[in-house]
Coordinates of C-alpha atoms and ligand atoms in Angstrom, one line a residue:
M1 CA -12.4 17.1 -14.0
E2 CA -13.2 18.3 -10.4
N3 CA -10.4 20.0 -8.0
A4 CA -7.3 19.7 -10.5
P5 CA -4.2 19.9 -8.5
K6 CA -1.8 22.7 -9.3
L7 CA 1.3 20.8 -10.5
N8 CA 5.1 21.4 -11.4
P9 CA 6.1 20.3 -14.7
S10 CA 8.2 17.5 -14.0
V11 CA 9.5 13.8 -15.3
L12 CA 8.8 11.1 -14.4
V13 CA 11.5 8.3 -14.2
I14 CA 10.2 4.3 -14.4
F15 CA 13.0 2.0 -13.8
G16 CA 11.2 -1.6 -14.4
I17 CA 8.4 0.4 -16.8
T18 CA 8.5 -3.2 -18.5
G19 CA 7.3 -4.9 -14.7
D20 CA 4.2 -6.2 -13.5
L21 CA 3.7 -2.9 -11.4
A22 CA 3.8 -0.7 -14.1
K23 CA 2.0 -2.8 -16.6
H24 CA -1.1 -3.3 -13.8
K25 CA -1.1 0.2 -11.8
I26 CA 1.4 2.8 -12.7
L27 CA 0.7 3.2 -16.4
P28 CA -3.1 2.7 -16.3
A29 CA -3.0 5.5 -13.5
L30 CA -1.3 7.8 -15.8
Y31 CA -3.6 6.9 -18.3
N32 CA -6.1 8.5 -16.3
L33 CA -4.3 11.4 -14.9
V34 CA -3.6 12.3 -18.7
K35 CA -7.6 11.4 -19.5
Y36 CA -8.5 14.1 -17.0
N37 CA -5.9 16.6 -17.9
L38 CA -4.6 16.6 -14.2
L39 CA -0.7 16.0 -15.2
P40 CA 0.7 19.6 -16.9
P41 CA 1.0 18.8 -20.4
A42 CA 5.1 19.4 -20.2
T43 CA 5.3 16.4 -17.9
K44 CA 7.4 14.2 -19.1
I45 CA 7.5 10.4 -18.3
I46 CA 10.6 8.4 -18.9
G47 CA 10.5 4.7 -18.5
I48 CA 14.1 2.5 -18.5
S49 CA 14.8 -0.3 -20.1
R50 CA 18.0 -2.4 -20.2
R51 CA 17.2 -2.9 -23.8
E52 CA 16.3 -0.8 -26.8
V53 CA 12.1 -0.5 -26.7
K54 CA 10.2 1.8 -28.3
P55 CA 7.5 3.9 -26.2
M56 CA 4.6 2.9 -28.3
E57 CA 5.9 -1.2 -27.7
I58 CA 5.2 -0.3 -24.2
L59 CA 1.9 0.9 -24.8
K60 CA 0.9 -1.6 -26.8
T61 CA 1.6 -4.2 -24.0
V62 CA -0.3 -2.5 -21.2
D63 CA -4.2 -2.5 -20.1
L64 CA -4.2 1.2 -20.0
C65 CA -7.8 1.9 -19.5
V66 CA -8.5 -0.9 -17.0
Y67 CA -10.5 1.2 -15.1
E68 CA -12.8 2.6 -18.1
K69 CA -15.9 0.5 -18.3
E70 CA -16.0 -1.2 -21.6
G71 CA -12.0 -1.5 -21.3
S72 CA -11.6 0.2 -24.4
C73 CA -8.8 2.8 -24.3
D74 CA -9.6 6.4 -26.1
P75 CA -7.4 6.5 -29.1
E76 CA -7.0 10.5 -28.4
V77 CA -5.6 10.0 -24.8
V78 CA -3.5 6.9 -25.8
R79 CA -1.9 9.4 -28.5
R80 CA -1.2 12.2 -25.8
I81 CA 0.4 9.8 -23.2
G82 CA 2.6 8.2 -26.5
E83 CA 3.7 12.2 -26.7
Q84 CA 4.4 12.3 -23.5
L85 CA 6.8 9.1 -22.8
D86 CA 9.9 8.5 -23.9
M87 CA 12.3 5.2 -23.8
F88 CA 15.9 5.8 -22.6
K89 CA 18.1 2.6 -22.7
L90 CA 20.4 2.4 -19.6
D91 CA 21.8 -0.9 -17.9
P92 CA 21.8 0.4 -13.9
L93 CA 25.3 -1.4 -13.1
N94 CA 27.0 1.4 -15.9
N95 CA 28.1 4.3 -14.6
D96 CA 28.4 5.8 -18.2
D97 CA 24.7 5.5 -19.0
Y98 CA 23.9 7.2 -16.2
V99 CA 26.2 10.1 -17.6
R100 CA 24.3 9.8 -20.9
F101 CA 21.6 10.1 -18.7
K102 CA 22.0 13.4 -17.1
D103 CA 22.9 15.2 -20.5
Y104 CA 19.4 13.3 -21.7
L105 CA 17.5 15.3 -19.1
D106 CA 19.3 18.6 -19.4
R107 CA 19.1 18.2 -23.1
L108 CA 15.2 17.8 -22.6
E109 CA 14.4 20.6 -20.5
E110 CA 16.2 22.7 -22.6
R111 CA 14.0 21.8 -25.4
A112 CA 11.3 22.4 -23.1
G113 CA 12.8 25.9 -21.7
L114 CA 11.8 24.4 -18.4
C115 CA 13.3 23.2 -15.3
L116 CA 11.5 19.9 -14.5
D117 CA 11.4 18.3 -11.2
R118 CA 13.0 14.9 -11.0
L119 CA 11.0 11.9 -10.0
Y120 CA 12.5 8.2 -9.7
Y121 CA 10.4 6.0 -9.6
L122 CA 12.1 2.2 -8.3
S123 CA 9.2 0.2 -9.5
I124 CA 12.4 -3.2 -8.9
P125 CA 12.8 -5.5 -6.2
P126 CA 14.9 -3.4 -3.5
Q127 CA 17.6 -5.9 -3.8
A128 CA 18.0 -4.0 -6.9
Y129 CA 17.5 -0.4 -5.2
H130 CA 21.3 0.6 -4.4
P131 CA 23.8 0.6 -7.3
I132 CA 20.8 2.6 -9.2
I133 CA 20.5 5.0 -6.1
E134 CA 24.0 5.1 -6.0
K135 CA 24.8 6.1 -9.2
L136 CA 21.7 8.3 -9.5
G137 CA 24.3 10.3 -6.4
L138 CA 27.4 10.3 -8.0
N139 CA 26.2 12.0 -11.4
G140 CA 24.2 14.6 -9.5
L141 CA 20.6 13.5 -10.5
N142 CA 19.5 13.6 -6.5
G143 CA 20.0 17.6 -7.2
T144 CA 18.1 20.4 -8.5
C145 CA 18.8 21.2 -12.5
R146 CA 21.2 23.3 -13.9
H147 CA 18.9 26.7 -13.4
H148 CA 18.9 25.7 -9.0
R149 CA 14.7 25.5 -10.0
A150 CA 13.6 21.7 -9.4
T151 CA 13.5 19.4 -6.6
A152 CA 14.3 15.8 -7.2
K153 CA 12.7 12.8 -5.3
L154 CA 12.7 9.1 -5.2
L155 CA 9.9 7.0 -5.1
V156 CA 9.9 3.8 -3.7
E157 CA 7.8 0.6 -3.4
K158 CA 7.4 -1.7 -0.3
P159 CA 8.5 -3.8 1.1
F160 CA 11.4 -1.3 2.5
G161 CA 13.7 -4.2 3.2
F162 CA 13.1 -7.8 4.4
D163 CA 13.6 -7.7 8.3
V164 CA 15.7 -4.6 10.8
E165 CA 18.6 -5.0 9.7
S166 CA 18.4 -5.1 5.9
A167 CA 15.5 -2.3 6.4
Q168 CA 18.1 -0.3 8.3
Q169 CA 20.9 -1.0 5.7
L170 CA 18.3 0.3 2.5
I171 CA 17.8 3.5 5.1
E172 CA 21.4 4.2 5.2
N173 CA 22.7 3.8 2.0
T174 CA 19.4 5.7 0.5
E175 CA 20.3 9.0 3.0
K176 CA 23.8 9.0 1.7
V177 CA 21.8 10.5 -1.6
F178 CA 18.6 11.0 -1.0
S179 CA 17.5 12.6 2.0
E180 CA 14.1 11.7 4.0
S181 CA 12.1 14.6 2.3
Q182 CA 13.1 13.4 -0.6
T183 CA 12.2 10.0 -0.1
F184 CA 8.7 9.0 -1.0
R185 CA 7.8 4.9 0.4
I186 CA 4.4 3.9 -1.4
D187 CA 2.0 2.7 0.0
H188 CA -1.1 2.2 -2.1
Y189 CA -3.2 1.3 0.3
L190 CA -3.5 4.6 2.0
A191 CA -4.2 6.4 -0.8
K192 CA -7.4 4.0 -1.1
E193 CA -10.3 6.5 -0.9
T194 CA -11.4 5.1 2.9
A195 CA -8.5 5.0 4.1
Q196 CA -7.9 8.6 3.5
N197 CA -11.5 9.5 5.2
I198 CA -10.7 7.4 8.5
L199 CA -8.6 10.1 10.8
K200 CA -11.6 12.6 9.6
F201 CA -14.4 10.2 10.2
R202 CA -12.8 9.9 13.6
R203 CA -12.8 13.2 14.0
H204 CA -16.1 15.1 13.0
N205 CA -18.2 12.4 14.0
P206 CA -18.5 12.8 17.9
V207 CA -21.1 9.5 18.0
F208 CA -18.2 8.0 17.5
S209 CA -14.9 9.8 18.8
S210 CA -16.0 9.5 21.8
Q211 CA -16.4 5.9 21.9
W212 CA -12.8 5.2 20.7
D213 CA -10.8 3.3 23.2
C214 CA -10.6 -0.1 24.8
R215 CA -13.1 0.7 27.1
H216 CA -15.9 0.7 23.9
I217 CA -14.1 -1.1 21.5
S218 CA -13.1 -5.0 22.3
R219 CA -11.3 -5.5 19.1
I220 CA -10.4 -4.4 15.4
H221 CA -9.7 -6.7 12.8
V222 CA -8.1 -5.3 9.9
I223 CA -8.6 -7.8 6.8
A224 CA -7.7 -8.2 3.2
K225 CA -8.4 -11.0 1.2
E226 CA -7.3 -11.9 -2.1
K227 CA -8.9 -14.0 -4.4
I228 CA -5.9 -13.9 -6.8
G229 CA -2.4 -15.8 -6.0
I230 CA 1.2 -14.8 -6.7
E231 CA 0.2 -14.4 -10.6
G232 CA 4.0 -15.4 -11.5
R233 CA 5.7 -13.4 -9.3
V234 CA 7.6 -16.6 -7.9
R235 CA 10.8 -15.3 -7.4
F236 CA 9.4 -12.2 -5.6
Y237 CA 7.1 -13.8 -3.3
E238 CA 9.3 -17.0 -2.4
Q239 CA 11.2 -14.4 -0.5
T240 CA 9.0 -12.3 0.8
G241 CA 5.7 -13.9 1.7
A242 CA 2.1 -12.4 3.3
L243 CA 3.6 -10.9 6.4
R244 CA 5.9 -8.9 4.4
D245 CA 4.1 -8.3 1.8
L246 CA 1.0 -7.3 3.4
A247 CA 1.1 -7.1 6.9
Q248 CA 4.1 -5.3 7.4
S249 CA 2.9 -2.3 5.2
H250 CA -0.6 -1.9 4.3
L251 CA -2.1 -3.7 6.7
L252 CA -0.6 -2.1 9.6
Q253 CA -0.8 1.4 8.3
L254 CA -4.5 0.6 7.8
L255 CA -4.4 -0.2 11.5
S256 CA -2.4 2.8 12.8
L257 CA -5.1 5.1 10.7
T258 CA -7.5 3.1 12.7
A259 CA -6.4 3.3 16.3
M260 CA -3.3 6.5 16.5
N261 CA -4.2 9.3 18.3
I262 CA -5.5 12.0 16.4
P263 CA -2.9 14.7 16.1
T264 CA -4.3 18.6 16.4
E265 CA -3.4 19.2 13.8
L266 CA -3.4 16.9 10.5
T267 CA -0.3 17.8 8.8
S268 CA 1.9 15.2 7.6
D269 CA 4.5 15.8 10.2
E270 CA 2.4 15.4 12.6
V271 CA 0.6 12.1 11.6
H272 CA 3.4 10.7 11.1
A273 CA 4.4 11.3 14.9
A274 CA 1.2 10.0 16.1
K275 CA 1.8 6.9 13.8
H276 CA 5.2 6.4 14.5
A277 CA 4.1 6.6 18.2
F278 CA 1.3 4.1 17.6
I279 CA 3.5 1.0 16.0
S280 CA 6.3 1.9 18.8
N281 CA 3.3 1.0 21.3
L282 CA 2.1 -2.2 19.7
Y283 CA 4.0 -5.6 20.5
L284 CA 3.2 -9.5 19.6
P285 CA 1.5 -11.3 22.7
S286 CA 2.4 -14.6 23.3
D287 CA 0.5 -17.7 23.0
S288 CA -0.5 -19.0 26.3
K289 CA 0.0 -22.2 25.5
S290 CA 3.2 -22.4 23.3
G291 CA 4.4 -19.0 23.9
H292 CA 4.7 -18.3 20.7
P293 CA 3.5 -15.4 19.1
L294 CA -0.2 -15.3 18.3
A295 CA -0.5 -16.0 14.8
V296 CA -1.9 -18.5 12.1
R297 CA -0.2 -18.7 8.8
G298 CA -1.2 -20.8 5.8
Q299 CA 0.0 -21.9 2.1
Y300 CA -2.7 -22.7 -0.6
T301 CA -2.6 -26.0 -1.8
S302 CA -1.0 -25.7 -5.6
Y303 CA 1.6 -22.7 -4.5
K304 CA 4.5 -25.1 -3.6
Q305 CA 3.7 -26.7 -7.6
E306 CA 3.2 -23.1 -8.5
V307 CA 6.9 -22.0 -7.5
N308 CA 8.2 -25.1 -8.3
N309 CA 9.6 -26.2 -4.9
P310 CA 7.9 -29.1 -2.8
H311 CA 10.1 -27.5 0.2
S312 CA 8.4 -24.1 0.4
N313 CA 7.7 -22.9 3.1
T314 CA 7.0 -19.3 2.1
E315 CA 3.2 -18.3 3.4
T316 CA 0.8 -17.2 1.4
F317 CA -1.7 -16.6 4.6
I318 CA -1.2 -14.6 8.0
S319 CA -3.1 -13.8 10.7
L320 CA -1.1 -12.2 14.0
V321 CA -3.0 -10.7 17.0
L322 CA -1.2 -7.7 18.4
R323 CA -1.9 -5.3 21.6
S324 CA -0.9 -2.1 23.1
K325 CA 0.7 -0.5 25.8
D326 CA -1.1 2.6 25.6
P327 CA -3.5 2.5 28.7
N328 CA -6.2 3.7 25.6
W329 CA -5.7 0.1 23.9
S330 CA -4.5 -1.9 26.8
N331 CA -7.9 -4.4 26.3
T332 CA -8.4 -4.1 22.7
E333 CA -7.9 -7.2 20.3
L334 CA -6.0 -6.1 17.4
Q335 CA -5.7 -8.5 14.5
L336 CA -4.1 -8.4 10.9
T337 CA -5.1 -11.0 8.3
T338 CA -4.4 -11.3 5.2
G339 CA -4.2 -14.2 2.3
K340 CA -4.0 -15.0 -1.0
S341 CA -6.5 -17.3 -3.6
L342 CA -9.0 -17.0 -1.3
N343 CA -12.4 -17.3 -2.0
E344 CA -12.9 -13.2 -2.4
K345 CA -11.2 -9.9 -3.2
L346 CA -12.1 -7.7 0.3
T347 CA -10.0 -5.1 2.4
A348 CA -11.6 -3.9 5.3
I349 CA -11.3 -2.8 8.7
L350 CA -13.8 -3.9 11.1
V351 CA -14.3 -2.1 14.5
Y352 CA -16.1 -3.8 17.2
F353 CA -18.0 -1.8 19.7
G354 CA -19.0 -4.1 22.6
D355 CA -18.4 -7.2 23.8
K356 CA -21.3 -9.6 23.1
D357 CA -23.5 -8.7 20.0
P358 CA -21.2 -5.9 19.1
N359 CA -21.9 -2.8 17.1
V360 CA -19.6 -3.7 13.8
L361 CA -18.6 -0.6 12.2
R362 CA -16.8 -1.6 9.0
F363 CA -14.8 0.7 6.8
R364 CA -15.1 -1.0 3.2
I365 CA -11.6 -0.2 1.6
Q366 CA -12.5 -1.8 -1.3
P367 CA -14.9 -3.7 -3.5
D368 CA -17.8 -1.1 -2.8
E369 CA -15.6 1.6 -0.9
G370 CA -17.5 2.8 2.1
I371 CA -18.6 2.5 5.6
D372 CA -21.6 0.4 7.4
I373 CA -22.4 -0.3 10.8
D374 CA -24.7 -3.4 12.5
L375 CA -27.3 -2.3 14.7
M376 CA -29.9 -4.0 16.5
I377 CA -33.5 -3.5 16.0
E378 CA -36.8 -5.2 16.9
E379 CA -38.5 -6.7 14.4
P380 CA -42.0 -5.2 12.9
G381 CA -45.0 -7.1 13.9
F382 CA -46.2 -8.9 17.2
T383 CA -43.1 -10.6 18.1
H384 CA -40.2 -9.3 20.1
N385 CA -37.5 -10.6 18.2
L386 CA -34.4 -8.5 17.3
R387 CA -32.4 -8.5 14.2
K388 CA -29.4 -7.4 13.2
V389 CA -29.7 -5.0 10.1
K390 CA -27.3 -2.9 8.4
M391 CA -26.7 1.5 7.7
N392 CA -24.6 1.7 5.2
F393 CA -22.7 5.0 3.5
S394 CA -21.3 3.6 0.2
Y395 CA -19.6 6.0 -2.3
S396 CA -20.7 5.0 -5.5
E397 CA -24.5 5.5 -4.2
Y398 CA -23.7 9.2 -2.9
Y399 CA -21.4 10.2 -5.5
E400 CA -21.8 10.3 -9.6
T401 CA -17.9 10.3 -9.8
D402 CA -15.6 7.2 -9.8
T403 CA -13.0 7.6 -7.0
H404 CA -9.8 7.9 -8.4
D405 CA -7.7 5.0 -8.3
A406 CA -5.2 5.0 -5.0
Y407 CA -1.8 5.3 -7.5
E408 CA -3.4 8.2 -9.2
R409 CA -3.1 9.5 -6.0
V410 CA 0.3 8.2 -5.1
L411 CA 1.6 9.8 -8.6
I412 CA 0.1 13.3 -7.8
D413 CA 1.1 13.7 -4.3
A414 CA 4.5 12.7 -5.1
I415 CA 4.7 15.1 -8.0
R416 CA 3.4 18.3 -5.5
G417 CA 5.6 16.9 -2.5
D418 CA 2.9 16.1 -0.2
R419 CA 4.2 13.1 2.2
L420 CA 1.2 12.7 4.3
L421 CA 0.4 9.1 2.0
F422 CA 4.1 7.6 2.5
A423 CA 6.3 5.8 5.3
T424 CA 8.4 7.2 7.3
R425 CA 11.8 5.9 8.0
E426 CA 10.4 5.6 11.6
E427 CA 7.1 3.9 11.0
V428 CA 8.9 1.4 8.7
M429 CA 12.0 0.8 11.5
A430 CA 8.7 0.3 14.0
S431 CA 7.0 -1.9 12.4
W432 CA 9.6 -3.7 11.4
H433 CA 10.8 -4.0 15.0
L434 CA 7.3 -5.0 15.7
L435 CA 7.2 -8.1 13.4
Q436 CA 10.4 -9.3 13.9
P437 CA 10.0 -12.0 16.8
I438 CA 7.1 -13.5 14.3
L439 CA 10.2 -14.1 11.1
D440 CA 12.6 -14.9 14.0
Y441 CA 10.2 -18.0 15.0
W442 CA 9.5 -19.0 11.5
Q443 CA 13.4 -19.3 11.3
T444 CA 13.4 -21.9 14.2
D445 CA 10.1 -23.9 12.9
S446 CA 8.0 -24.3 10.1
N447 CA 5.6 -27.2 11.4
D448 CA 3.4 -24.4 12.0
L449 CA 2.2 -23.5 8.5
V450 CA -1.6 -24.7 7.5
N451 CA -2.6 -25.9 4.0
Y452 CA -5.8 -24.5 2.8
H453 CA -7.9 -25.0 -0.7
N454 CA -7.6 -22.4 -2.8
G455 CA -10.6 -20.1 -3.5
S456 CA -11.4 -21.4 0.5
E457 CA -12.3 -18.9 3.5
G458 CA -8.4 -19.8 4.4
P459 CA -7.3 -21.6 7.6
D460 CA -9.2 -21.3 10.9
I461 CA -8.4 -18.3 12.8
S462 CA -11.1 -18.5 15.9
R463 CA -8.4 -19.5 18.1
L464 CA -6.8 -15.9 17.7
S465 CA -9.5 -14.1 19.1
R466 CA -11.6 -14.3 22.7
L467 CA -15.1 -12.9 21.0
D468 CA -17.5 -15.7 19.9
S469 CA -17.9 -16.3 16.0
V470 CA -14.7 -13.7 14.4
K471 CA -14.3 -16.2 11.3
L472 CA -13.4 -14.5 8.0
E473 CA -16.5 -15.3 6.7
S474 CA -18.4 -12.5 9.3
V475 CA -17.4 -10.0 6.9
Ligands
BG6_1 C1 0.6 -5.2 -3.2 C2 1.2 -6.4 -3.5 O1 1.3 -4.0 -2.8 O2 -0.7 -5.5 -3.0 C3 0.5 -7.6 -3.9 O3 2.5 -6.4 -3.5 C4 -1.1 -7.3 -3.7 O4 1.0 -9.0 -3.7 C5 -1.6 -6.0 -4.0 O5 -1.8 -8.3 -4.2 C6 -2.9 -5.8 -3.7 O6 -3.5 -4.6 -4.1 P1 -4.8 -3.9 -4.6 O7 -4.9 -2.5 -4.7 O8 -5.3 -4.4 -5.9 O9 -5.9 -4.9 -3.1

């Protein structure tokens, strides 16, 4: 396949291989990487589980080829991934198991005659990270191989903590074992094709870059609507909610790419520094009437029953307004909206040029990845009517090859140690500091939780914007 990256042979150790994320995202991504020969054949995938499980059992229960048009897996690819996959029985709390595991990894390398870079992927809830990270450290699994030629990396999934305090704790505990440069905090939205394009698009299109500030842009709205509900993730979602699940990470990261200052060099360090500066400049404006953060939160009708908790206050929908202290953005409305069990699956960034009848530029993250803009034209004929039309770029129309799934990109970048798409500790802490006041307010008041019907457009959010006609359906 095109531009195959050069990768060191590695061992990818997946904690939580029987969980939802591995099933729906990680293993299908690995299937594709194997299919397109993007992983060196010496790469090993080791699934960790508490009970004895055979590799083929795992492969059988997973929809490996979800991106294949007919949905039927290529048996040859399944055979190849089966050869690369092994399972290891380990109780995360039992130190002896880690001693055995170290021995197992050493033998694996001996057999391969190679040093393998070690990637530990924690596809488990953040509350379960600590004992694993600690024991990996205690047993020297955070270091190099016996011949000092390999690296060790830790891959973790968001949410990185639950609030300022827990995030700080998590970062401090992790740093005792894995340095910041060894830690890869996954935000798979950054690896989506259009998201990766944003900075380049902004830099290389002078027609837009010369207008990219609050004098021209009245509003930026990042939207992630989902059709699915919580899909059985009751425990996780009850503790998490939409703000922590998507807004604090995915949406804030997308907003940062859209409005941060573009550094001279697009190196990982410079991009992260600019993103951190952007997030640090944000604040939550207060509602002029109530004095509370300007936000609408909602819960879909069947939620309480689904989680079997008639008193649940967990939000499945959140729309909130942000402002920036940066003079470049002081006058622009910044808004993040996400919800589950809505009428459609759609992730997009909307950039409004002008106040009245704005030209809306859309970065369509999914589905139908692409970029379009509304333009006003005079209709043909003898009338002088104006009409809004769309100028559209669509990846699927322009390029014949399919775009890669975000998790394929995440895995490749983690293996090659490219940190650009992974959140830094500074960004994570700045985003928790920014949103903590909403969490605090919700602790004391739950009267603002609005009910919305499953499959609907969600609660009315028009009061959050000074612009006319800003509704979710205007996407
Ligand atoms: C995850 C969230 O990070 O992203 C899920 O935890 C959400 O709740 C998922 O459904 C959406 O990802 P995607 O790539 O399907 O839009």
